[in-house]
Tab-separated table of C-alpha atoms in Angstrom:
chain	number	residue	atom	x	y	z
P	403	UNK	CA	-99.911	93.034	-86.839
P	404	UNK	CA	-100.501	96.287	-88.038
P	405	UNK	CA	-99.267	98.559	-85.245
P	406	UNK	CA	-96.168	96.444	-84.325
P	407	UNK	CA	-95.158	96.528	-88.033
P	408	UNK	CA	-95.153	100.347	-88.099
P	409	UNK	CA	-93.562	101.073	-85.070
P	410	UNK	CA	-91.355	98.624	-85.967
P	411	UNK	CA	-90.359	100.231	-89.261
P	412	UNK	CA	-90.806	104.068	-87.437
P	413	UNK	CA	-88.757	103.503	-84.473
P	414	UNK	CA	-85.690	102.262	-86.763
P	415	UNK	CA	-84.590	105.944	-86.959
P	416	UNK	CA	-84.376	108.671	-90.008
P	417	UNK	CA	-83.987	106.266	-93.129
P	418	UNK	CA	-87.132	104.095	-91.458
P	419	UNK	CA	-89.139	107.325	-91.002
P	420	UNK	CA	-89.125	108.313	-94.391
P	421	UNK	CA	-89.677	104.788	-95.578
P	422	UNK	CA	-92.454	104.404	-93.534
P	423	UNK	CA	-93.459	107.579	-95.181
P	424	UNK	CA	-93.830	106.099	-98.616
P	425	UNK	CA	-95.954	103.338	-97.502
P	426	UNK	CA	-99.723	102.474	-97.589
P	427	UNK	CA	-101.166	99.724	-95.382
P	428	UNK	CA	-104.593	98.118	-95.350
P	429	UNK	CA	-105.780	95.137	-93.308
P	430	UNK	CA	-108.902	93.054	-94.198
P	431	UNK	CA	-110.337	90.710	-91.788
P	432	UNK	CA	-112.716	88.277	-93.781
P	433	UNK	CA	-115.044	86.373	-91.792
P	434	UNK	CA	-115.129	82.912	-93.085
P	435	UNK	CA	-117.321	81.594	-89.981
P	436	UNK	CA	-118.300	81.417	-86.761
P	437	UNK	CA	-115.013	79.885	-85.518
P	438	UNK	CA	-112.767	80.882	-88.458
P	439	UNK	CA	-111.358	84.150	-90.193
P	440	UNK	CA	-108.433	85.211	-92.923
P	441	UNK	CA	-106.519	88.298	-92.185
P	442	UNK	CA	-104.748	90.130	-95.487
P	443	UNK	CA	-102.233	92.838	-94.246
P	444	UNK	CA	-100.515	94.336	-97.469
P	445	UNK	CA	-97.893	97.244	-97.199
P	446	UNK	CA	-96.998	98.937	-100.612
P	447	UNK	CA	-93.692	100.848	-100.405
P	448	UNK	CA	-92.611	103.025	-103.137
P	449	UNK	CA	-90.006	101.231	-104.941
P	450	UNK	CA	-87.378	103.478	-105.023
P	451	UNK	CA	-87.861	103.499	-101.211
P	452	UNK	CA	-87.597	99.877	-101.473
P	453	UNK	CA	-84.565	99.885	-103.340
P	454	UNK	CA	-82.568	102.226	-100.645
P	455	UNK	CA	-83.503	100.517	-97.997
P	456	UNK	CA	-82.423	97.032	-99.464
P	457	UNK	CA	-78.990	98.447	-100.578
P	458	UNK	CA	-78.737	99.872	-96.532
P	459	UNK	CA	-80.517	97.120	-95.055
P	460	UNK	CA	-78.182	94.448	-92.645
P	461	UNK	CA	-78.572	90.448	-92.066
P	462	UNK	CA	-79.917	91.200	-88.654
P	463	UNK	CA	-82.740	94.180	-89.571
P	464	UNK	CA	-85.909	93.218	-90.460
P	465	UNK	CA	-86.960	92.544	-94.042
P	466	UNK	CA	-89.405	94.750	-95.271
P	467	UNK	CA	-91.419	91.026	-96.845
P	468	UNK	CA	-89.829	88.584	-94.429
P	469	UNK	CA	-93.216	86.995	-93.935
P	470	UNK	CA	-95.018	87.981	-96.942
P	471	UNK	CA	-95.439	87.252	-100.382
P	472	UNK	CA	-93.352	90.253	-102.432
P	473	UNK	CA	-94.773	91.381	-105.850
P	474	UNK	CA	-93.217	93.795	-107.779
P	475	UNK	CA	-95.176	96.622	-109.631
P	476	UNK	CA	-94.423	99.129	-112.031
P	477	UNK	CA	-93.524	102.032	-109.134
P	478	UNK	CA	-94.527	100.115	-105.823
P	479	UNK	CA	-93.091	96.671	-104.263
P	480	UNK	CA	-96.194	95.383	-102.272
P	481	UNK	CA	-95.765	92.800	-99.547
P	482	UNK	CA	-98.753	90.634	-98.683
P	483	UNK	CA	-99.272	88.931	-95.316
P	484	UNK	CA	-102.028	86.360	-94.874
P	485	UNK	CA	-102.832	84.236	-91.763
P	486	UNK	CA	-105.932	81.869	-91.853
P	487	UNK	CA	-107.787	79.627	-89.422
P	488	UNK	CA	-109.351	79.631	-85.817
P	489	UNK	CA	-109.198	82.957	-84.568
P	490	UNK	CA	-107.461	81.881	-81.597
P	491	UNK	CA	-104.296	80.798	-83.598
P	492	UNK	CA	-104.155	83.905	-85.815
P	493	UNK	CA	-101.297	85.556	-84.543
P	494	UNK	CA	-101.310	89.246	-86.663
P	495	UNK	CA	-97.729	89.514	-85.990
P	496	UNK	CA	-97.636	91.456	-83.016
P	497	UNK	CA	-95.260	91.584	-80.553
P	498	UNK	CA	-96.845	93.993	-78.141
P	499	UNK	CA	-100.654	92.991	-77.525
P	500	UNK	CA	-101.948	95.368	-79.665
P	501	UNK	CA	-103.742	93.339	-82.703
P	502	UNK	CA	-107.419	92.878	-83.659
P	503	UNK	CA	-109.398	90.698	-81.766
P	504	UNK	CA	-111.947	88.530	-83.202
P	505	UNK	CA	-114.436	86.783	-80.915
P	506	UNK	CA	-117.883	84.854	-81.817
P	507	UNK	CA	-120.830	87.116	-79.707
P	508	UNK	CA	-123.716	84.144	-79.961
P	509	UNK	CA	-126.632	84.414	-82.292
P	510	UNK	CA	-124.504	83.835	-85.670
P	511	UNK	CA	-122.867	87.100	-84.807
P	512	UNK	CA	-118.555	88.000	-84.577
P	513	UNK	CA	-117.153	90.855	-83.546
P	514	UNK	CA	-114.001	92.409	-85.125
P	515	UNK	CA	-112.140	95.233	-83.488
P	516	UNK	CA	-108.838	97.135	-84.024
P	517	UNK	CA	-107.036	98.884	-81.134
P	518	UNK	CA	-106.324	102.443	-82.649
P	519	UNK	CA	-106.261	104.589	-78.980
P	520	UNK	CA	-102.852	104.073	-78.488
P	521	UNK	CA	-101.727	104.477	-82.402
P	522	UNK	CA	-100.540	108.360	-83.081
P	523	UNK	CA	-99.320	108.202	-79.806
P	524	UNK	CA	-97.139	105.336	-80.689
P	525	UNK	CA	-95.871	106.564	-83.779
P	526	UNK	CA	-95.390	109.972	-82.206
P	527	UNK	CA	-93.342	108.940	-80.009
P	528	UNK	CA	-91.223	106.311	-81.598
P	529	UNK	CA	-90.492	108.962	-84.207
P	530	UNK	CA	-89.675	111.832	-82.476
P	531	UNK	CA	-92.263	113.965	-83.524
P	532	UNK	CA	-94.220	113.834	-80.062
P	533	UNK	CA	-91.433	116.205	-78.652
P	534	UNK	CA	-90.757	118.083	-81.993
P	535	UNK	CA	-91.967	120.558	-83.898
P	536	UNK	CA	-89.624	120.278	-86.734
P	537	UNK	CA	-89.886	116.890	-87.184
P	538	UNK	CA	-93.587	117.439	-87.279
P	539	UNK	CA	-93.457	119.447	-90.332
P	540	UNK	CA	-91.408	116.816	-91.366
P	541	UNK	CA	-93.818	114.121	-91.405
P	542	UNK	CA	-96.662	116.380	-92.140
P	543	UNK	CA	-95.195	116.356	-95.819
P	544	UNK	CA	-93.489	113.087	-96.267
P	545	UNK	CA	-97.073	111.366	-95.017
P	546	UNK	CA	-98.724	113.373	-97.579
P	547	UNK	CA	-101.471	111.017	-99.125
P	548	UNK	CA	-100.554	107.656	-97.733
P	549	UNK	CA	-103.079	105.923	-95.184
P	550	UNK	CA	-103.478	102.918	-93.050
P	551	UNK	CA	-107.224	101.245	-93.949
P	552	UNK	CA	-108.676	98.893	-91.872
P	553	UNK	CA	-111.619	96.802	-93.055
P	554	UNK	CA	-114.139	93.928	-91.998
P	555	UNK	CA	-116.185	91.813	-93.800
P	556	UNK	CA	-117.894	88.612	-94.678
P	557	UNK	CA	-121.161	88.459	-94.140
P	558	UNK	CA	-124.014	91.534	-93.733
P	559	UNK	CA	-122.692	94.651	-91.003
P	560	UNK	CA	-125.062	94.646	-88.589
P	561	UNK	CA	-123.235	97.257	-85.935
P	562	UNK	CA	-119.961	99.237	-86.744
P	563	UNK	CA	-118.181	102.414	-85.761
P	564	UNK	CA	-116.638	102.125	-89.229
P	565	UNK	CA	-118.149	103.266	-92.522
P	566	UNK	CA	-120.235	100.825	-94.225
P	567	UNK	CA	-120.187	99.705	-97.682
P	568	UNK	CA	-123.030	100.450	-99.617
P	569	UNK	CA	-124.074	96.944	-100.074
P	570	UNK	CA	-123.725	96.650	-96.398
P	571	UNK	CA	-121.565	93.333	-96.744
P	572	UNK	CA	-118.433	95.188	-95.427
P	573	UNK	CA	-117.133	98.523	-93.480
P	574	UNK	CA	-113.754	100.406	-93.889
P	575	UNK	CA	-111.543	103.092	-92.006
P	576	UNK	CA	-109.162	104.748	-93.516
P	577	UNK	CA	-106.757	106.991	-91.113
P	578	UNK	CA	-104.256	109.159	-93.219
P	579	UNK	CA	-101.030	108.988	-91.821
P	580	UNK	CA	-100.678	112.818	-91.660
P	581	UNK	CA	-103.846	112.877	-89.052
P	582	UNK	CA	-101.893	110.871	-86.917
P	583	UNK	CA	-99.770	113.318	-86.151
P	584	UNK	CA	-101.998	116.259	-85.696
P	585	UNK	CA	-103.258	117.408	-82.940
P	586	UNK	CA	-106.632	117.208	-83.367
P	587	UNK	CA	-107.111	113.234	-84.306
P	588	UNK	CA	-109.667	112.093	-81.977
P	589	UNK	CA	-109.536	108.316	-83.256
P	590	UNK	CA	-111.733	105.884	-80.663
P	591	UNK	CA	-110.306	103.424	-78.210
P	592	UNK	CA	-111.065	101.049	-81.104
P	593	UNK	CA	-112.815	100.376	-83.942
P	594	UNK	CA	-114.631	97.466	-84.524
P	595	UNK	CA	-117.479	95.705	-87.099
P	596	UNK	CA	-119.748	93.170	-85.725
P	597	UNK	CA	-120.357	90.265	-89.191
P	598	UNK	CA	-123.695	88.417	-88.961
P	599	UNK	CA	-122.708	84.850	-90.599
């Protein structure tokens, strides 16, 4: 959902770099049972971003909230994707494999975990930047102070890689965009939060 959304949106060329640039994404996976979950993904884009890439924007391009629910705000549009039921039928929107997987682990315990290994080098390469030092720079500024934040919750954390909440009933990642793109982001094959119910 996640991934394939962004490389989506980075691999679209110039105008989709810099759009993806003025965006923040989070993802919560809420754990509503042993056998079901709901997955928010919302994307706020600056809305004068918004604005030039609807007046450039063509019948056959993707729509920034073609599956979503679109609220406007004062100086971001945010687009808000939910899916809900067994976690076999959630379907993240991903086109390439790489979405969370949820799985029940026995004793009242599920597991959540997001692929992130293969994520800078994704977006690295779908923008250009892998092979580019400019373009690096580039980014490095644009992705100022935007992030993509992952989190899991629904019941008490009982074994994470993330950070945990201080109430313990949830635990968050947040990966600036800008460390994606440096050189010395050393994210984990995944991350992943396992929800006692």
């Amino acid at each position: 959902m996640m991934i394939s959304t962004l490389t989506r949106l980075a691999g679209a060329g110039g105008l989709a770099l810099m759009l993806t640039a003025c965006m923040d994404v989070s993802m919560t996976v809420d754990i509503q049972s042993e056998a079901e979950a709901e997955a928010t993904m919302v994307t706020a884009m600056k809305r004068d971003m918004y604005d030039l890439m609807m007046a450039q924007s063509t019948e056959d391009e993707d729509d920034f909230c073609a599956d979503g629910k679109l609220a406007e705000k004062p100086d971001v549009m945010e687009c808000t994707v939910i899916e809900s039921g067994p976690f076999a039928e959630l379907q993240f929107d991903s086109e390439d494999g790489e979405s969370p997987s949820i799985e029940a682990i026995g004793g009242g315990q599920v597991r959540v975990s997001f692929p992130t290994g293969d994520l800078a080098e994704s977006l690295a390469e779908d923008t250009g930047a892998a092979e580019d030092v400019q373009i690096q720079a580039m980014i490095a500024s644009m992705f100022e102070g935007h992030a993509i934040t992952m989190t899991v919750m629904g019941g008490p954390i009982v074994d994470t890689n993330m950070q945990i909440a201080a109430d313990g009933m949830s635990a968050s990642f947040e990966i600036p965009f800008v460390d994606l793109f440096g050189s010395d982001l050393d994210l984990p094959a995944e991350l992943y939060a396992i929800v006692q119910k």
